[in-house]
PDB file of C-alpha atoms in Angstrom:
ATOM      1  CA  UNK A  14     131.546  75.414 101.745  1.00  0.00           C
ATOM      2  CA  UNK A  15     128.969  77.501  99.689  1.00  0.00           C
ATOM      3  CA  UNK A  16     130.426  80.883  99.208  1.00  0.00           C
ATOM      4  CA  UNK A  17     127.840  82.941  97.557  1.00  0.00           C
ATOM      5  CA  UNK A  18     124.162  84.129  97.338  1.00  0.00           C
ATOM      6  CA  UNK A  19     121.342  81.049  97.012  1.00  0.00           C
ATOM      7  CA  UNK A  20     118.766  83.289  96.604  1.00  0.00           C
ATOM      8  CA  UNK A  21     118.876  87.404  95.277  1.00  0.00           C
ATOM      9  CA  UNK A  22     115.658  89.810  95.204  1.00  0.00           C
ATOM     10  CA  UNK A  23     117.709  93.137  94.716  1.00  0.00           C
ATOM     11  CA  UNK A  24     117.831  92.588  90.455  1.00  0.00           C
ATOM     12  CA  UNK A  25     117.840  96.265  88.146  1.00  0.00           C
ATOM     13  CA  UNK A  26     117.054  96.116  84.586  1.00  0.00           C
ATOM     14  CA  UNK A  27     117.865  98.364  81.854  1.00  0.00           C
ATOM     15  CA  UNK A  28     114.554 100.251  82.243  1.00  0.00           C
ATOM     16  CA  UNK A  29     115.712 101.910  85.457  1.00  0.00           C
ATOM     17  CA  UNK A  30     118.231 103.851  83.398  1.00  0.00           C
ATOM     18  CA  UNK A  31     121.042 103.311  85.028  1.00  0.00           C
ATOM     19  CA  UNK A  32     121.264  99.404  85.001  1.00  0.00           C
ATOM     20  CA  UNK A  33     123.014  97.744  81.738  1.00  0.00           C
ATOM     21  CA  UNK A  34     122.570  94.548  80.267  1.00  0.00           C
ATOM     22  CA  UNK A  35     119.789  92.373  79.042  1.00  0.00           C
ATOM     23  CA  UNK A  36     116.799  90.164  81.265  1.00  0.00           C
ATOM     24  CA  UNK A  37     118.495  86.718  80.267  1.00  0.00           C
ATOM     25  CA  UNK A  38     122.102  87.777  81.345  1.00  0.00           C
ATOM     26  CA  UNK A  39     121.364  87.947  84.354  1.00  0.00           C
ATOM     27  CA  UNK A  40     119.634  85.031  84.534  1.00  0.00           C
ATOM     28  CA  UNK A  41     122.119  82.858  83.532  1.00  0.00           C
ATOM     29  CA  UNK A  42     124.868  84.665  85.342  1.00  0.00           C
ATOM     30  CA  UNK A  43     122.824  83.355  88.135  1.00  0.00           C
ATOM     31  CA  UNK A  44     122.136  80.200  86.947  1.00  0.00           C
ATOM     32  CA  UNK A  45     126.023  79.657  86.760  1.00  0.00           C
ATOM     33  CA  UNK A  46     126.796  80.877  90.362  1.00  0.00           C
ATOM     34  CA  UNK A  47     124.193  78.097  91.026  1.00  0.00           C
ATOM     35  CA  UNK A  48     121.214  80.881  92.502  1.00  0.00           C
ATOM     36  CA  UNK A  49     118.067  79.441  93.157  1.00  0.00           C
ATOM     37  CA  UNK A  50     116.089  82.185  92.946  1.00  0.00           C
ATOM     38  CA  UNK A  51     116.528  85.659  90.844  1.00  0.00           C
ATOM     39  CA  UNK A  52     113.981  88.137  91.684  1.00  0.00           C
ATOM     40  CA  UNK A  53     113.729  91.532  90.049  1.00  0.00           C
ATOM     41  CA  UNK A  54     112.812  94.357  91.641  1.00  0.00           C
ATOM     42  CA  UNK A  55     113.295  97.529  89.334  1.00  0.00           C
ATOM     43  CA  UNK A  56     112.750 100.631  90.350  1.00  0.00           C
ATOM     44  CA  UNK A  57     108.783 100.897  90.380  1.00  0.00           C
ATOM     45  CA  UNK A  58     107.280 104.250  88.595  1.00  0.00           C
ATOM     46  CA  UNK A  59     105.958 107.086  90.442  1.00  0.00           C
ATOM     47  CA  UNK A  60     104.169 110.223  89.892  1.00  0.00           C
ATOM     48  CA  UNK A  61     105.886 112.689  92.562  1.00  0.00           C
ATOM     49  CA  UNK A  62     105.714 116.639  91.673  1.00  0.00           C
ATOM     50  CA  UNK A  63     106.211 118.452  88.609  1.00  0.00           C
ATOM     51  CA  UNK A  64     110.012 120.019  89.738  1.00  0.00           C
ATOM     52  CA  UNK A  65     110.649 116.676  90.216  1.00  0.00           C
ATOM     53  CA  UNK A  66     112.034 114.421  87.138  1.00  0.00           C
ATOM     54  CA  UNK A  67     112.650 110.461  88.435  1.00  0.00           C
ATOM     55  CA  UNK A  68     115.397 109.600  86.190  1.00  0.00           C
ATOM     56  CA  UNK A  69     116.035 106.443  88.004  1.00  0.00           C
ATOM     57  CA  UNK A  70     113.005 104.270  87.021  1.00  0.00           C
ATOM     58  CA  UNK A  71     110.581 103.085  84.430  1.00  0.00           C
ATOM     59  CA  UNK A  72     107.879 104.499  82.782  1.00  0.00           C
ATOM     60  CA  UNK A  73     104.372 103.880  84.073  1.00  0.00           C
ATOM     61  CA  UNK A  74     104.308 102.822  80.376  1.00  0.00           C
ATOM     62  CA  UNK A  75     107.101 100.628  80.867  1.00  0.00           C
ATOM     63  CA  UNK A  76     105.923  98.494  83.978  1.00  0.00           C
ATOM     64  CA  UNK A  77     103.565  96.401  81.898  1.00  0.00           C
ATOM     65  CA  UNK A  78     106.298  95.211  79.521  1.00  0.00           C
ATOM     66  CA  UNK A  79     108.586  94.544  82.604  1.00  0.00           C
ATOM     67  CA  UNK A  80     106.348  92.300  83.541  1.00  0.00           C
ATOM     68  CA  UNK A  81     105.499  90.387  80.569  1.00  0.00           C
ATOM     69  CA  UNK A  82     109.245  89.811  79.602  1.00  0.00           C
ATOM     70  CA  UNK A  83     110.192  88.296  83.281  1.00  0.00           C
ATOM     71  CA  UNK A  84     107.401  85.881  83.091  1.00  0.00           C
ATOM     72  CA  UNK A  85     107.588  84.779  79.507  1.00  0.00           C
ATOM     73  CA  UNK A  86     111.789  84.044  80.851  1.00  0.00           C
ATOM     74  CA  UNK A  87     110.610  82.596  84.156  1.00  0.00           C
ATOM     75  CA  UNK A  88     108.721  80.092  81.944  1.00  0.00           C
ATOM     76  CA  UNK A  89     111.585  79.594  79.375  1.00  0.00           C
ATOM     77  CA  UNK A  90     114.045  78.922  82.647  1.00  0.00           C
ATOM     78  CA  UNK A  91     111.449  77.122  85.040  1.00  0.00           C
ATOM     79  CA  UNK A  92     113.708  74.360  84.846  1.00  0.00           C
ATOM     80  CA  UNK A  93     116.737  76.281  85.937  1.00  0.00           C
ATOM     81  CA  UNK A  94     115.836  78.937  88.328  1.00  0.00           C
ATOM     82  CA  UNK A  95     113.025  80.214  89.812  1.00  0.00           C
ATOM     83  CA  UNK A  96     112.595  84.073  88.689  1.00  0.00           C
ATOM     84  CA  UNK A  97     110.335  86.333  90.576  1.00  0.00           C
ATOM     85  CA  UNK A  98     109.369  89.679  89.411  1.00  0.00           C
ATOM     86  CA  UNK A  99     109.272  92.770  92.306  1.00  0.00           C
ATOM     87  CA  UNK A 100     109.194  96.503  92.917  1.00  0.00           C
ATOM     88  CA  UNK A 101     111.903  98.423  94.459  1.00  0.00           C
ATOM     89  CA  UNK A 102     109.999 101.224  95.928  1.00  0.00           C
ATOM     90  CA  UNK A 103     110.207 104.388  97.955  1.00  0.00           C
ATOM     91  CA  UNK A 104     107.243 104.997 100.975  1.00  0.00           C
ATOM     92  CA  UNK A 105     105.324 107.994 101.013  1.00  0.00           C
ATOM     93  CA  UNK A 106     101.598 107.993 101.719  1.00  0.00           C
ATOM     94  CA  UNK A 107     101.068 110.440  98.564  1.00  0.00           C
ATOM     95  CA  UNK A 108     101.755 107.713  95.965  1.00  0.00           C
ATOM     96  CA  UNK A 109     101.579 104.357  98.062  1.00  0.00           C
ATOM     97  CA  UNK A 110      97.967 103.852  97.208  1.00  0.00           C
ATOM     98  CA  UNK A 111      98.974 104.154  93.101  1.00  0.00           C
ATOM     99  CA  UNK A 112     101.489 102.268  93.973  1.00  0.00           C
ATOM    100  CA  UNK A 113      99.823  99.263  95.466  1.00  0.00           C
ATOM    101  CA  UNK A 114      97.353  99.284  93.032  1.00  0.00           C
ATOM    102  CA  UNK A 115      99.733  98.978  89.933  1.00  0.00           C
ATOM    103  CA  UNK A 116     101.876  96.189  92.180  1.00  0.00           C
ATOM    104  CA  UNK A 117      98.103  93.965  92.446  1.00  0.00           C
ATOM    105  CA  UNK A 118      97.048  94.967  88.969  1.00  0.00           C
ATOM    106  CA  UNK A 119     100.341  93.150  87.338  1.00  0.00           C
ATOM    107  CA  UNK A 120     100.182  90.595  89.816  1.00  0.00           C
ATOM    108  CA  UNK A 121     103.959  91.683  91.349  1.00  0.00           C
ATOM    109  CA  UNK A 122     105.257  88.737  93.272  1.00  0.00           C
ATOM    110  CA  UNK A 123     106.591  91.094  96.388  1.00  0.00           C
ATOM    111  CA  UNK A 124     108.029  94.646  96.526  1.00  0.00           C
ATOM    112  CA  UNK A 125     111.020  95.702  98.475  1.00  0.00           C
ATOM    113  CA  UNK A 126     111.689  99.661 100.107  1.00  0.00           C
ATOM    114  CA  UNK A 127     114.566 101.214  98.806  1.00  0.00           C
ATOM    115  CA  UNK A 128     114.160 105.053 100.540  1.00  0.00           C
ATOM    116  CA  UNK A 129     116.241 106.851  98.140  1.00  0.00           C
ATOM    117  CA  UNK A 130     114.303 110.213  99.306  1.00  0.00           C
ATOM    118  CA  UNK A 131     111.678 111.335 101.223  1.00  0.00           C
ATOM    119  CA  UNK A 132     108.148 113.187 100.782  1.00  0.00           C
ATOM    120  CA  UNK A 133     107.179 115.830 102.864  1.00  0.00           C
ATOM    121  CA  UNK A 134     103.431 116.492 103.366  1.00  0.00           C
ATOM    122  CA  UNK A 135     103.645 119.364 101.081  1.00  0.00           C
ATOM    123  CA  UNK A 136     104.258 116.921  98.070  1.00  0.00           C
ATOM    124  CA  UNK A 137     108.062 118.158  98.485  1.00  0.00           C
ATOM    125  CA  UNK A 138     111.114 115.846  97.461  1.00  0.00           C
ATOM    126  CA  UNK A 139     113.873 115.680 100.028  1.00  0.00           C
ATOM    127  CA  UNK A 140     117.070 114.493  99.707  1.00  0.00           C
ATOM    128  CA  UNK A 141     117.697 113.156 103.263  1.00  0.00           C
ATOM    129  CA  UNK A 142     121.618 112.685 102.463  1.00  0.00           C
ATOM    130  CA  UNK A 143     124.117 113.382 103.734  1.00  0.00           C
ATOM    131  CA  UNK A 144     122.591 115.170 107.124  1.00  0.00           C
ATOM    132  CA  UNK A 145     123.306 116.242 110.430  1.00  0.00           C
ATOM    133  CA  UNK A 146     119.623 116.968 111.193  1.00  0.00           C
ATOM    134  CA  UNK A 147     118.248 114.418 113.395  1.00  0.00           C
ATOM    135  CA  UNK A 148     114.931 115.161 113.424  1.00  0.00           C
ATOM    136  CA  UNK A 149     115.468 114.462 109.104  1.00  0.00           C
ATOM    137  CA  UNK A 150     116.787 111.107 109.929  1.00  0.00           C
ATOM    138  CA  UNK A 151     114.341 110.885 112.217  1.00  0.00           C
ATOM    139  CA  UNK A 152     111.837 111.462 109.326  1.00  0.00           C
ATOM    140  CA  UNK A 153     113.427 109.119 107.150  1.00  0.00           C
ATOM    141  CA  UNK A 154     113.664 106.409 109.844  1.00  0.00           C
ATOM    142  CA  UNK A 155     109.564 106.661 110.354  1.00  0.00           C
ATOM    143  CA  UNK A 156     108.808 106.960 106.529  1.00  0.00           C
ATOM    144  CA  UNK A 157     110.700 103.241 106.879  1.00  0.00           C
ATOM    145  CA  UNK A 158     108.535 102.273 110.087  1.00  0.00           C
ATOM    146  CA  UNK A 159     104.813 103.438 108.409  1.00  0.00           C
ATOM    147  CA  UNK A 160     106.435 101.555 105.316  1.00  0.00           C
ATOM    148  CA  UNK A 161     106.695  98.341 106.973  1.00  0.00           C
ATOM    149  CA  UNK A 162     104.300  98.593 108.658  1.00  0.00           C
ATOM    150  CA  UNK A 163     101.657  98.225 105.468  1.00  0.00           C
ATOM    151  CA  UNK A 164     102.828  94.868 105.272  1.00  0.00           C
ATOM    152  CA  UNK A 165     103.141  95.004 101.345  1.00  0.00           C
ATOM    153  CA  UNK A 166     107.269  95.012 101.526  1.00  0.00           C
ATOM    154  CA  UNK A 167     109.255  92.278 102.110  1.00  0.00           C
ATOM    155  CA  UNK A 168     112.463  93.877 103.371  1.00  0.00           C
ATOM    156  CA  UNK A 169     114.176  96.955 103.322  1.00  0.00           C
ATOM    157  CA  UNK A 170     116.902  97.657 101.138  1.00  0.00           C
ATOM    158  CA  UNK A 171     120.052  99.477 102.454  1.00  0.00           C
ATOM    159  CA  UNK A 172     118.276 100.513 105.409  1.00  0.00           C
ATOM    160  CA  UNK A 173     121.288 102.116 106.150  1.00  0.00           C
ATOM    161  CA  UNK A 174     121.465 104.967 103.603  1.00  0.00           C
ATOM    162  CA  UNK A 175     121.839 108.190 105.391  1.00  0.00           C
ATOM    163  CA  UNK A 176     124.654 109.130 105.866  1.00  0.00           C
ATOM    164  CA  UNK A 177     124.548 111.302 109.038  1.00  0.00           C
ATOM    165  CA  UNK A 178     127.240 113.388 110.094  1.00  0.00           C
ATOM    166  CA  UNK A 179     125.567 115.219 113.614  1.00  0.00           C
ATOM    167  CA  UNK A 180     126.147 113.386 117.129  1.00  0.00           C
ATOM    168  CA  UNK A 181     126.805 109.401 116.997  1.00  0.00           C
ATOM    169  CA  UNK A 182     124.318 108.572 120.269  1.00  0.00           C
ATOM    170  CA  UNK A 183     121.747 110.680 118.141  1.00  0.00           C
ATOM    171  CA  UNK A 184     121.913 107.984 115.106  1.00  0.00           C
ATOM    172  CA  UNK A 185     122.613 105.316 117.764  1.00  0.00           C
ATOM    173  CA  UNK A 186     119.252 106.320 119.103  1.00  0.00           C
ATOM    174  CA  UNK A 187     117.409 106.598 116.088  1.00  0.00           C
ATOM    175  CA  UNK A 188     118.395 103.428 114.140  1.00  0.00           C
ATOM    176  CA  UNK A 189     118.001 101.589 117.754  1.00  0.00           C
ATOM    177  CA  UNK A 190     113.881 102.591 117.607  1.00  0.00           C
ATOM    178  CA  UNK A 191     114.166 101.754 113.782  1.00  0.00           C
ATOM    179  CA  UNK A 192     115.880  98.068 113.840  1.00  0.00           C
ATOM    180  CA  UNK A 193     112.976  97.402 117.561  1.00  0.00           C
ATOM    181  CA  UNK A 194     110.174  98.409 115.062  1.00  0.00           C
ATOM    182  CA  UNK A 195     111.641  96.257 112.352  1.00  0.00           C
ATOM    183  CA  UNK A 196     112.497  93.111 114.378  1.00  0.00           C
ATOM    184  CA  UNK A 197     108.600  93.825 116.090  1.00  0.00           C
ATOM    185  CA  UNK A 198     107.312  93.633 112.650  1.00  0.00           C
ATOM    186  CA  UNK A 199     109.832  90.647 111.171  1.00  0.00           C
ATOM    187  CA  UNK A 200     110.961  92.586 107.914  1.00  0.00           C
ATOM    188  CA  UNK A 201     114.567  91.609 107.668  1.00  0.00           C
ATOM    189  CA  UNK A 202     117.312  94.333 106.912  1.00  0.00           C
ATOM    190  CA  UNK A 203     119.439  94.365 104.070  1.00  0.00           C
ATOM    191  CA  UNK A 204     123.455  94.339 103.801  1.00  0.00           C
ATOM    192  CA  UNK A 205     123.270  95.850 100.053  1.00  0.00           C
ATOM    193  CA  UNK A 206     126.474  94.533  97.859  1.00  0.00           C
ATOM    194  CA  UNK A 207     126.581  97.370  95.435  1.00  0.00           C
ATOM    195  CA  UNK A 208     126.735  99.419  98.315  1.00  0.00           C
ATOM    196  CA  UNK A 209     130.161  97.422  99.026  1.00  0.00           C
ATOM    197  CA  UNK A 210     131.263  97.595  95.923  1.00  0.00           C
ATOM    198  CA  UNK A 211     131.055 101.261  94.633  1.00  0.00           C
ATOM    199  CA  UNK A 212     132.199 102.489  98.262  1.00  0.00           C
ATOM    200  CA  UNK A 213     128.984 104.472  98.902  1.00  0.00           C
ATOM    201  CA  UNK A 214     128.217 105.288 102.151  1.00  0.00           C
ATOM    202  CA  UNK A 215     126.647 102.101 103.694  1.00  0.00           C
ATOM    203  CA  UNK A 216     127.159  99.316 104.354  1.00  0.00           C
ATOM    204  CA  UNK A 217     127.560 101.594 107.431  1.00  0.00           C
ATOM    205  CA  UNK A 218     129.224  99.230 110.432  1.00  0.00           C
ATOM    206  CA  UNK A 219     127.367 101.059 112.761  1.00  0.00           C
ATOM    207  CA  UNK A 220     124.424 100.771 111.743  1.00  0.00           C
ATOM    208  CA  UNK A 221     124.656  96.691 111.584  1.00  0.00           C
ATOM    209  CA  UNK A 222     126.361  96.457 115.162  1.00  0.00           C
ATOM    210  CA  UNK A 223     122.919  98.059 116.415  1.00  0.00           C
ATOM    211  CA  UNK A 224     121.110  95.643 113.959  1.00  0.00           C
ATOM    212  CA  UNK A 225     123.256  92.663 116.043  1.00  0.00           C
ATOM    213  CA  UNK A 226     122.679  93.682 119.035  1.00  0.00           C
ATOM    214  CA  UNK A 227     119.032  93.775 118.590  1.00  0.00           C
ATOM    215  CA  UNK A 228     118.766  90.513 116.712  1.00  0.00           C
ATOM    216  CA  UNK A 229     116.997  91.775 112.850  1.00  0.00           C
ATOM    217  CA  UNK A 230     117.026  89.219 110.590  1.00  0.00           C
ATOM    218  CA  UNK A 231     119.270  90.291 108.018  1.00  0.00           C
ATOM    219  CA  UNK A 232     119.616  89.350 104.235  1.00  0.00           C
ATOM    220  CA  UNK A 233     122.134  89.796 101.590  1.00  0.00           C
ATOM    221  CA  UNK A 234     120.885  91.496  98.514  1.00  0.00           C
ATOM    222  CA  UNK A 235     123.590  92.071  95.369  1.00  0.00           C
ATOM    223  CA  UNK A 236     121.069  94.999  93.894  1.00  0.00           C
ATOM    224  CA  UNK A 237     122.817  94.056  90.993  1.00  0.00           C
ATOM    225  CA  UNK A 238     123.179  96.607  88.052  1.00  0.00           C
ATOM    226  CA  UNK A 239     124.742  94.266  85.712  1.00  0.00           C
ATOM    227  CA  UNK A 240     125.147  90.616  85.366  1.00  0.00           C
ATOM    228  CA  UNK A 241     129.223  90.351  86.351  1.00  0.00           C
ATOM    229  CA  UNK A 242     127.589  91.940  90.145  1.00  0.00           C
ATOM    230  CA  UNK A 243     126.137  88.607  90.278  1.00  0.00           C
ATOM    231  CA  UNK A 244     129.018  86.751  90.391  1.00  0.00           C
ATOM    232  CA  UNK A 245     131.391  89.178  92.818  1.00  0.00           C
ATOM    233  CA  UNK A 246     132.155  86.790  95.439  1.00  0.00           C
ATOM    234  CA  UNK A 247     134.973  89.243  96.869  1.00  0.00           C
ATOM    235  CA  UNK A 248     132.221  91.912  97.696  1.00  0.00           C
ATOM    236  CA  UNK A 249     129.556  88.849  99.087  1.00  0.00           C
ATOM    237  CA  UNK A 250     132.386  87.674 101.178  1.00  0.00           C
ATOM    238  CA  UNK A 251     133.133  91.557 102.548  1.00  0.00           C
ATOM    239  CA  UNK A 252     129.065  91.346 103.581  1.00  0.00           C
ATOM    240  CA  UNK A 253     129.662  88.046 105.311  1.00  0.00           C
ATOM    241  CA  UNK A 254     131.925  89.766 107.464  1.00  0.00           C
ATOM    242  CA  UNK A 255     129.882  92.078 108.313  1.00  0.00           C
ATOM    243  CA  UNK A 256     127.198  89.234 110.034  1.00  0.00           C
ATOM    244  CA  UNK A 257     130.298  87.203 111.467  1.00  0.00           C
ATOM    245  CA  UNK A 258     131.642  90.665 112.793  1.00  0.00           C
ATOM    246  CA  UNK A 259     128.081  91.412 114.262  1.00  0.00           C
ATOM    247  CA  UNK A 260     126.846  88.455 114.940  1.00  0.00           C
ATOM    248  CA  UNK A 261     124.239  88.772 112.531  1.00  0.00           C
ATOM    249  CA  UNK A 262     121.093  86.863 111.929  1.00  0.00           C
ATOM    250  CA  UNK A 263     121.093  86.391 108.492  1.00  0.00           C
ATOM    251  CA  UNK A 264     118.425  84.295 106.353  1.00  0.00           C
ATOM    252  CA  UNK A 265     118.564  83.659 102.797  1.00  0.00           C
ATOM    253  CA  UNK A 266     114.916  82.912 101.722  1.00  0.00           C
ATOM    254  CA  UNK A 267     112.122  85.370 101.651  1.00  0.00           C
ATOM    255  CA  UNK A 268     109.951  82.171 103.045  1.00  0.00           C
ATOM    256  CA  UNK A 269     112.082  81.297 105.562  1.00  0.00           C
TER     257      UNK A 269
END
């Protein structure tokens, strides 16, 4: 029996400054654990305020380049693996629009929310973790919902990052409405593996007993910041027991 990932769309690169490791690495660390298809989905530029410095992402100047590497590899490896190229991205109706338009532009194959913060309508960066604020989680819950609901991302990526530390039937509540909108809309939920394996915050069980009980599709995603994170079967196996635990309804291809 299999015991590993088929198909991975959570892929950093070096650009994102805190990823290591070269482009063809990781694709033949995946090519040896026998994945079908590598997408990368590095963290996509953004313009946010001036008190604000992204240190976790490319350049505007760098997404071009991105781009042209991946597919000049995806044609060297055709015969191997398919490679896709993506966005992680966070929501926020100030820089979706640039953000759409740069994704079209390059011709991105999907794009992928990662809500590391939020964006108040000020133009303000806030850092929605930890919290015991529910009506922030509830903010950070519906910047997810108007996300999804755009249609331009294909999941969500650790959907589960808040870590909130007020009442339990408040986040009960909260990621209840969340997982309804997300199984309404069919973007599938992600159990994040680097998540697992740094022992952040999420994978939070609580979280993905709601995401059971409501029936969200659910993929695995290794959000791998070096090539060795695509070959940790111990942490992929510590996922699947998540969706066994859960009864989870996990997929494994974006196209079903």
């Amino acid at each position: 029996m299999r015991r590993f990932l088929e198909n991975n769309y959570h892929t950093h690169t070096y650009r994102c400054q805190h990823a290591f490791g070269t482009e063809r690495e990781y694709i033949e660390t995946a090519i040896g654990m026998g994945i079908k298809q590598l997408g990368f989905s590095d963290h996509v530029p953004c313009s946010l305020t001036e008190s604000f410095v992204p240190g976790m992402r490319m350049t505007f100047l760098q997404a071009e380049e991105y781009v042209d590497t991946l597919r000049k590899l995806a044609h060297e490896y055709k015969n191997q693996i398919e490679i896709l190229i993506g966005f992680e991205a966070e929501y926020s109706k100030h820089y979706y629009p640039e953000q759409k338009e740069m994704a079209d532009r390059l011709g991105i194959d999907y794009m992928i929310i990662g809500q590391h913060f939020l964006v108040d309508d000020d133009g303000h960066v806030l850092l929605p973790s930890p919290t015991d604020d529910r009506k922030l989680l509830r903010t950070y819950m519906q910047s997810l919902i108007e996300g999804m609901q755009t249609g331009s991302y294909a999941y969500i990526a650790h959907p589960d990052f808040v870590e909130f530390t007020g009442r339990k039937e408040e986040y009960e509540e909260e990621c209840r409405d969340f997982c309804r909108q997300a199984k309404l809309l069919q973007i599938p939920l992600e159990i994040n593996m680097q998540g697992m394996s740094a022992g952040k915050r999420y994978p939070q069980p609580a979280f993905w007993e709601i995401a059971g009980e409501v029936g969200n599709d659910v993929i695995i995603g290794a959000d791998a910041h070096t090539a060795q994170q695509l070959e940790n079967v111990e942490i992929y196996d510590k996922c699947m027991e998540l969706v066994r635990r859960y009864h989870l309804h996990l997929i494994g291809d974006l196209n079903g």
